[in-house]
Tab-separated table of C-alpha atoms in Angstrom:
chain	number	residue	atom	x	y	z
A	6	UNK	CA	70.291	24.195	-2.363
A	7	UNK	CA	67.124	25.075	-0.514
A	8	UNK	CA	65.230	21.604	-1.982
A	9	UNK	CA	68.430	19.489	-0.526
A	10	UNK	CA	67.273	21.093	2.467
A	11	UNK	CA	63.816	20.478	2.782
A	12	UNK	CA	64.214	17.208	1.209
A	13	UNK	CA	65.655	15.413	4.796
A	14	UNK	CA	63.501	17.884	6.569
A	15	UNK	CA	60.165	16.439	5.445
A	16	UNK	CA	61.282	13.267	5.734
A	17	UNK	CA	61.753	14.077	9.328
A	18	UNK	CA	58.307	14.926	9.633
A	19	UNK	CA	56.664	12.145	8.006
A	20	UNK	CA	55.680	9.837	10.879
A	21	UNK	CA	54.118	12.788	12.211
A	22	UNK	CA	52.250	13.795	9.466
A	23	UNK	CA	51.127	9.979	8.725
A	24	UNK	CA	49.319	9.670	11.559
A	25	UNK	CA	47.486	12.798	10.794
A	26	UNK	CA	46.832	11.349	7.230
A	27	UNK	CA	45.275	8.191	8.415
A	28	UNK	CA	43.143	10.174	11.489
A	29	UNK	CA	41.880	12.378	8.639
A	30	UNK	CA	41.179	9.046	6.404
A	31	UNK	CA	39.780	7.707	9.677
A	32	UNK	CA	37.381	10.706	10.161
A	33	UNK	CA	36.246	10.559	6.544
A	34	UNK	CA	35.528	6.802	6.568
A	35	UNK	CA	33.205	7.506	9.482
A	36	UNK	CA	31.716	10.317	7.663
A	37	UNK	CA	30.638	8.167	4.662
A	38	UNK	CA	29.830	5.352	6.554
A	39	UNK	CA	27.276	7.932	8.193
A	40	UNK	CA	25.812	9.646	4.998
A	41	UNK	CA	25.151	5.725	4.021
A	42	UNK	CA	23.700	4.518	6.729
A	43	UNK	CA	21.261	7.830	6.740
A	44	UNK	CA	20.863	7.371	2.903
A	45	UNK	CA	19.913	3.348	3.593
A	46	UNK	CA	17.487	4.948	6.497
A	47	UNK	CA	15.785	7.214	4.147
A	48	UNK	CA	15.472	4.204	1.175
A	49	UNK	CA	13.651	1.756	3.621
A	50	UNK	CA	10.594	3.076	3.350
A	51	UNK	CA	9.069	1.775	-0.085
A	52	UNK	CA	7.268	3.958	-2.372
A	53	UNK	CA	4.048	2.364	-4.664
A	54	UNK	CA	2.078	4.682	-7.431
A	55	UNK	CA	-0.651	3.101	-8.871
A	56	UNK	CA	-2.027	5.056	-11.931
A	57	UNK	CA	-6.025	4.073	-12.320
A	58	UNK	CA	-7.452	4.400	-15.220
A	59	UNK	CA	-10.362	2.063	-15.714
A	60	UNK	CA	-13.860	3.080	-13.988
A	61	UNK	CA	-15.985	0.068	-14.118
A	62	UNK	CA	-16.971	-2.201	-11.633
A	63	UNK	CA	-14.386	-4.825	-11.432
A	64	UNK	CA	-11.441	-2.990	-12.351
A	65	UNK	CA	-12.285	-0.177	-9.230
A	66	UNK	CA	-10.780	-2.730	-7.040
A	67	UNK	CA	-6.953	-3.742	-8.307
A	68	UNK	CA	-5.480	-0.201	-7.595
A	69	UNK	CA	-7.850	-0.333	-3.891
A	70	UNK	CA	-6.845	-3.095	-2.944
A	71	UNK	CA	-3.044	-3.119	-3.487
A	72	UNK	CA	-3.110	0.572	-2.236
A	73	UNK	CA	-4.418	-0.398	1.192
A	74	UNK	CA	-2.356	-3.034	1.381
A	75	UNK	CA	0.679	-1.352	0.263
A	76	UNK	CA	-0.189	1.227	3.363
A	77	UNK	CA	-0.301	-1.430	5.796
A	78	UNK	CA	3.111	-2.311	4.967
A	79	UNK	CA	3.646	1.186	5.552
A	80	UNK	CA	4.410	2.114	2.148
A	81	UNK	CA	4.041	6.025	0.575
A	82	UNK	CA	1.264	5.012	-1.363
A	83	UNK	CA	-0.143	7.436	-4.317
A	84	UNK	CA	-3.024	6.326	-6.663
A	85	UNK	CA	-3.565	8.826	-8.814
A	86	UNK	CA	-6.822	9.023	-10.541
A	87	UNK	CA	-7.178	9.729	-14.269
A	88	UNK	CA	-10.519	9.641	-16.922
A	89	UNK	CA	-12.561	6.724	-16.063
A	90	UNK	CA	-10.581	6.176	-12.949
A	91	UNK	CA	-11.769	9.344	-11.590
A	92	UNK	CA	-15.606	7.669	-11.064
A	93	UNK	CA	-14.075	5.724	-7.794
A	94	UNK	CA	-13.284	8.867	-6.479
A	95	UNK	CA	-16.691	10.505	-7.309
A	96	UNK	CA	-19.048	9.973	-4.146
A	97	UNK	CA	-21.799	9.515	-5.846
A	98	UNK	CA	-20.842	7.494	-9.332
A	99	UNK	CA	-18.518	5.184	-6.955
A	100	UNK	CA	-21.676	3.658	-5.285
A	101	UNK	CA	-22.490	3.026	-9.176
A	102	UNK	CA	-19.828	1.801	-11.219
A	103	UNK	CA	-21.208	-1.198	-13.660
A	104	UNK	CA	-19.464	-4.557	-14.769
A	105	UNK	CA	-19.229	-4.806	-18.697
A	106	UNK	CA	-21.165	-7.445	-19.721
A	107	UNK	CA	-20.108	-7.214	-23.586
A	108	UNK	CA	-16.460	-7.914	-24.976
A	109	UNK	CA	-15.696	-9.837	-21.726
A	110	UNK	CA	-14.979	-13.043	-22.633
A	111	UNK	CA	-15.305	-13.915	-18.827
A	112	UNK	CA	-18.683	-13.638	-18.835
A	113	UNK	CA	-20.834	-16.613	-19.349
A	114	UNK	CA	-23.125	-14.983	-22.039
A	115	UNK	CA	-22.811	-14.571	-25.834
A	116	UNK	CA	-22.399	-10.895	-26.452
A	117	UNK	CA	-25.401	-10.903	-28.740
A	118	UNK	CA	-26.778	-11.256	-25.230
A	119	UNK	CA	-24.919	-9.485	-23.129
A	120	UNK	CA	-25.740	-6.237	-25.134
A	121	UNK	CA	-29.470	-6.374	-24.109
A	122	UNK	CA	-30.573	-3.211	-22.148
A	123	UNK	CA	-30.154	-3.916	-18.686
A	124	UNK	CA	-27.746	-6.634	-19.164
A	125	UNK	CA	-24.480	-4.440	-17.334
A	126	UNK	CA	-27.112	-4.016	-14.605
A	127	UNK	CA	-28.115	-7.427	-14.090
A	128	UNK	CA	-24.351	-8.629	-14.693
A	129	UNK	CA	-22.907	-6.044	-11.927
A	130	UNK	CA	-25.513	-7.289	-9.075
A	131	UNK	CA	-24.395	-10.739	-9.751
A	132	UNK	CA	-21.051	-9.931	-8.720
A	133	UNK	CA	-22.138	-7.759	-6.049
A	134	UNK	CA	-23.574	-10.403	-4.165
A	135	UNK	CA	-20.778	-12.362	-5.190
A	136	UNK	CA	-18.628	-9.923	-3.414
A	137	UNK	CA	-20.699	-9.799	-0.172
A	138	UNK	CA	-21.313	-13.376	-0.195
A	139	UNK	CA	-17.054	-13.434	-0.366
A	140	UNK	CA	-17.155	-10.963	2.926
A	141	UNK	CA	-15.178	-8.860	0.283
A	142	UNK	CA	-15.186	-5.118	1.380
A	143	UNK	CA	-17.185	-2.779	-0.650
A	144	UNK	CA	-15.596	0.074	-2.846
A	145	UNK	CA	-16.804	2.927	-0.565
A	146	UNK	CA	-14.876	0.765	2.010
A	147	UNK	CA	-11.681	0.342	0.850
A	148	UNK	CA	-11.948	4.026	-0.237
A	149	UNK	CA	-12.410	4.912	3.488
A	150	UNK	CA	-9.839	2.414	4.334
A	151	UNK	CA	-7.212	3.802	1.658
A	152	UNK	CA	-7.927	7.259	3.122
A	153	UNK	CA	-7.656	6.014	6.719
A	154	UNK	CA	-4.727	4.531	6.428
A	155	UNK	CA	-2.671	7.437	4.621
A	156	UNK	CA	-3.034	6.676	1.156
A	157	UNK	CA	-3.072	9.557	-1.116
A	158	UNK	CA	-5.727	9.123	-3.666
A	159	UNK	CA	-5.373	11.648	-6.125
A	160	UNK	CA	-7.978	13.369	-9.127
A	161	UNK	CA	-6.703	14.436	-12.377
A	162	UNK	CA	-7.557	18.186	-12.400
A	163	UNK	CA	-7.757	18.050	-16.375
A	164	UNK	CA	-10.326	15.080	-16.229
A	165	UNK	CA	-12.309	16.898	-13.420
A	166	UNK	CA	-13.092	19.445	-15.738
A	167	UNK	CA	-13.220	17.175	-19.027
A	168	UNK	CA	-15.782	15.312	-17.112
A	169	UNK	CA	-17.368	18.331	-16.055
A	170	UNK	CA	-17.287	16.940	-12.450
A	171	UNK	CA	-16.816	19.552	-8.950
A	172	UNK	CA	-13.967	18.964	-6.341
A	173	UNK	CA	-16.945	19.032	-3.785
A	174	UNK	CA	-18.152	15.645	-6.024
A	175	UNK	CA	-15.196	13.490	-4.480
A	176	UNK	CA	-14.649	11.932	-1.458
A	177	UNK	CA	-13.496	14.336	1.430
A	178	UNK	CA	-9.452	13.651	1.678
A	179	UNK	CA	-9.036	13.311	-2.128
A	180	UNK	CA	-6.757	15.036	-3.082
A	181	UNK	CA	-7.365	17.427	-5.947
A	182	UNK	CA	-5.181	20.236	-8.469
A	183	UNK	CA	-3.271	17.725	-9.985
A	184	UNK	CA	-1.471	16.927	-13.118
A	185	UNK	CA	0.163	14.362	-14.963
A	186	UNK	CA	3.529	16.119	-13.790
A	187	UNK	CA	2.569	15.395	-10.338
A	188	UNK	CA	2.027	12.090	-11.237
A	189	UNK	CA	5.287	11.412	-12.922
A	190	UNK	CA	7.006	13.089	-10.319
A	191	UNK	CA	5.598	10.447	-8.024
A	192	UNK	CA	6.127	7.805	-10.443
A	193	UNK	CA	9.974	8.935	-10.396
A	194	UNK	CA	10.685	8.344	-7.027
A	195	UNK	CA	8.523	5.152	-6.967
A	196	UNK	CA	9.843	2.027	-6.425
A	197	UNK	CA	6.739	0.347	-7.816
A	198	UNK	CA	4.485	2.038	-10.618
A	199	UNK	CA	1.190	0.698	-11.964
A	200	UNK	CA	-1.122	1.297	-14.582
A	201	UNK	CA	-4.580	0.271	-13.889
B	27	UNK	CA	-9.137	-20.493	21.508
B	28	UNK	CA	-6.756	-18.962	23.702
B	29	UNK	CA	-3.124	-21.176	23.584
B	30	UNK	CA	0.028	-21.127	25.124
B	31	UNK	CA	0.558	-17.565	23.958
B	32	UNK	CA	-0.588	-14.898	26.443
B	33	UNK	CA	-2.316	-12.389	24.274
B	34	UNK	CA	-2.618	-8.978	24.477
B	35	UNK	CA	-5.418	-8.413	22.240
B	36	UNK	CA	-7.280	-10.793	19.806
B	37	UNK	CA	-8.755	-8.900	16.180
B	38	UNK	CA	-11.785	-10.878	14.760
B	39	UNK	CA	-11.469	-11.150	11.263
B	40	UNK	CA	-13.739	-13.979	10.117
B	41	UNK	CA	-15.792	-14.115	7.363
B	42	UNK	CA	-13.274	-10.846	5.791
B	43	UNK	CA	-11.384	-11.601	2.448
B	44	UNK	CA	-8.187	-10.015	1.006
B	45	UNK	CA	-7.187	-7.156	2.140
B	46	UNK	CA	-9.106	-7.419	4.971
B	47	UNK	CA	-7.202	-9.087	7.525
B	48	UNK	CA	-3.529	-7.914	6.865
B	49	UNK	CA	-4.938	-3.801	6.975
B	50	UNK	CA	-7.037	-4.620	10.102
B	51	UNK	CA	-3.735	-6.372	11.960
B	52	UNK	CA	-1.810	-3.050	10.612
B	53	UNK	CA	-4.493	-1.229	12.351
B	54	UNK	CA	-4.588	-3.022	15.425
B	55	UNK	CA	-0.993	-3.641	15.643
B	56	UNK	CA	-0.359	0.156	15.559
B	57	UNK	CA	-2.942	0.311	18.950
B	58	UNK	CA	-0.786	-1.853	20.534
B	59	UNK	CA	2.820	-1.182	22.440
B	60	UNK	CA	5.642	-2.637	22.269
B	61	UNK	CA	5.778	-6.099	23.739
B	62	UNK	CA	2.281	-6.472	22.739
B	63	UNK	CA	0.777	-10.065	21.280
B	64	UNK	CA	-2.015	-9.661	19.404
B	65	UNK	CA	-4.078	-12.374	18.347
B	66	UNK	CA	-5.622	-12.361	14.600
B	67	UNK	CA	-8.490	-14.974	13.741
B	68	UNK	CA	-9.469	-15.157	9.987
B	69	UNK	CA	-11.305	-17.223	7.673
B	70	UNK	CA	-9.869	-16.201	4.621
B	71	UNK	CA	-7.113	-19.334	3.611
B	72	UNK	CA	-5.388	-16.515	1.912
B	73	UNK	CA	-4.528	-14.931	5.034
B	74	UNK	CA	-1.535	-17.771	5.623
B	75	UNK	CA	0.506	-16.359	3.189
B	76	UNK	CA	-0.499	-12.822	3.271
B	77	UNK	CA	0.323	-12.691	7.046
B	78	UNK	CA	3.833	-14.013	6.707
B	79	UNK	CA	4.511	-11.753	3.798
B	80	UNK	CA	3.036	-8.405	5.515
B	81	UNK	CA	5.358	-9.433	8.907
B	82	UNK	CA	8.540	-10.466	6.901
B	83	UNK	CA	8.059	-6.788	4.763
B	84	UNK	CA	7.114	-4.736	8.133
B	85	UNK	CA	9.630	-3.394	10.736
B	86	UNK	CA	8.579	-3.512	14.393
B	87	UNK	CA	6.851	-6.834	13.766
B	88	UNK	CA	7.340	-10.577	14.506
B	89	UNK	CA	5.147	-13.710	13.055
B	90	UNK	CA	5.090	-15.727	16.433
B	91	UNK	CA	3.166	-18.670	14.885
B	92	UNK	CA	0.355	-19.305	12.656
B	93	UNK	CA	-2.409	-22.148	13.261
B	94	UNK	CA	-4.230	-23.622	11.091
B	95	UNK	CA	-7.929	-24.937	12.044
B	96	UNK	CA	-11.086	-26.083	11.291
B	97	UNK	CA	-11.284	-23.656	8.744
B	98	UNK	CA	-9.715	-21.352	10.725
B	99	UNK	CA	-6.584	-19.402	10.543
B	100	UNK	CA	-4.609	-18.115	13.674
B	101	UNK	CA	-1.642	-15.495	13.724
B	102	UNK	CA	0.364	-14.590	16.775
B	103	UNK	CA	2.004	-11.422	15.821
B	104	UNK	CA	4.160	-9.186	18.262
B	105	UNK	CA	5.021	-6.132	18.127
B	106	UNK	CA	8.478	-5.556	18.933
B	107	UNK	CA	9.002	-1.799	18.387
């Protein structure tokens, strides 16, 4: 008895309560469409780590270059800094990093040759001047550059002391104290990771 | 030098290679308001295609025109934002 009553009774009320359906669908389309436009906002800006490795001469460049660059775009940029890669952070050892003259088969010398004392000297001032000649920027200057322009260059705190090295020993804006779960955090939310 | 274009602002980046010019015009760009034209002069042959790619991945930037010279390489870029 009482459902043959309310039966007819909501039927009654259903244009009514229609139109508060589709408001309610209305409101919650523009709700979503919000969330994704704020999501789409908060994807736009691109996000590069660059994990650097190598510490020689020629290899100090790759994660520079494309880090600076990167920041002009106006990318979140992190390099972060591990064993050999830590020297391009180091003040003093950056203004000193050597080109391998032996096992690169890029080199026009034998390695019989190549492994001559003095060799990786004479081999890294060729490309020095090669560089300067090329009005390529220095090292130390893409490291101020990086820095300048927001880039987050970052020291292993495990190789720091592996390599027996001080925090004072790096650049000032490095950042130091921390790990390879800093770095994979980083790498995470990366659109773009490198290893160098 | 100075064409049809009325410049705001011209950055000097001759005898510079990759990255050179593209994080100077970031630089210089960011000095400038909106409206702004700033004028870019480069060397490096490199900096054709590095321009256009740099302007076409940043917001708040427009690639006006690009001239190519006697071995030099011109970039109109505004800032629009």
């Amino acid at each position: 008895m009482s459902t043959d009553n309310q039966t007819p009774s909501a039927d009654d009320a259903d244009p009514a309560s229609d139109a508060a359906e589709l408001q309610a669908l209305r409101e919650r389309v523009d709700e979503l469409e919000a969330s994704l436009s704020e999501l789409d906002d908060a994807d736009e800006q691109q996000k590069l780590t660059i994990v650097a490795t190598q510490g020689s001469f020629d290899m100090a460049y790759p994660p520079l270059i494309l880090g600076s660059t990167a920041a002009a775009f106006g990318w979140d940029v992190v390099v972060f800094h591990t064993f050999w890669g830590l020297d391009i952070l180091h003040e003093k050892k950056s203004k000193n990093l050597k080109l391998s003259a032996v096992g690169n088969p890029n080199m026009p010398m034998p390695n019989a040759l190549a492994a001559i004392p003095g060799m990786d000297r004479m081999a890294t001032r060729m490309m020095e001047k090669k560089i300067d000649e090329n009005g390529t920027a220095t090292i130390e200057e893409l490291i101020d550059l990086s820095l300048e322009s927001g880039v987050d260059l970052q020291a292993c705190q495990m190789t720091i002391e592996l390599m027996d090295y001080d925090e004072d020993d790096f650049y000032d804006g490095v950042t130091t104290g921390v790990g390879a779960a800093t770095a994979l955090q980083h790498m995470a939310e990366s659109d773009i990771q490198l290893l160098v | 030098m100075s064409s049809e274009y009325d410049v705001t602002e011209t950055l000097d980046v001759k005898g510079q290679s990759c990255p050179m010019p593209i994080v100077k015009t970031k630089q210089a760009i960011d000095d400038l308001e909106s409206g702004d034209l700033l004028e870019v002069v480069a060397t490096d042959s490199g900096s054709m295609s590095d321009i256009q790619g740099w302007a076409a991945g940043t917001s708040g930037v427009e690639l006006l025109d690009q001239v190519e010279g006697d071995d030099l390489y011109t970039h109109y870029v505004k800032k629009t934002e």
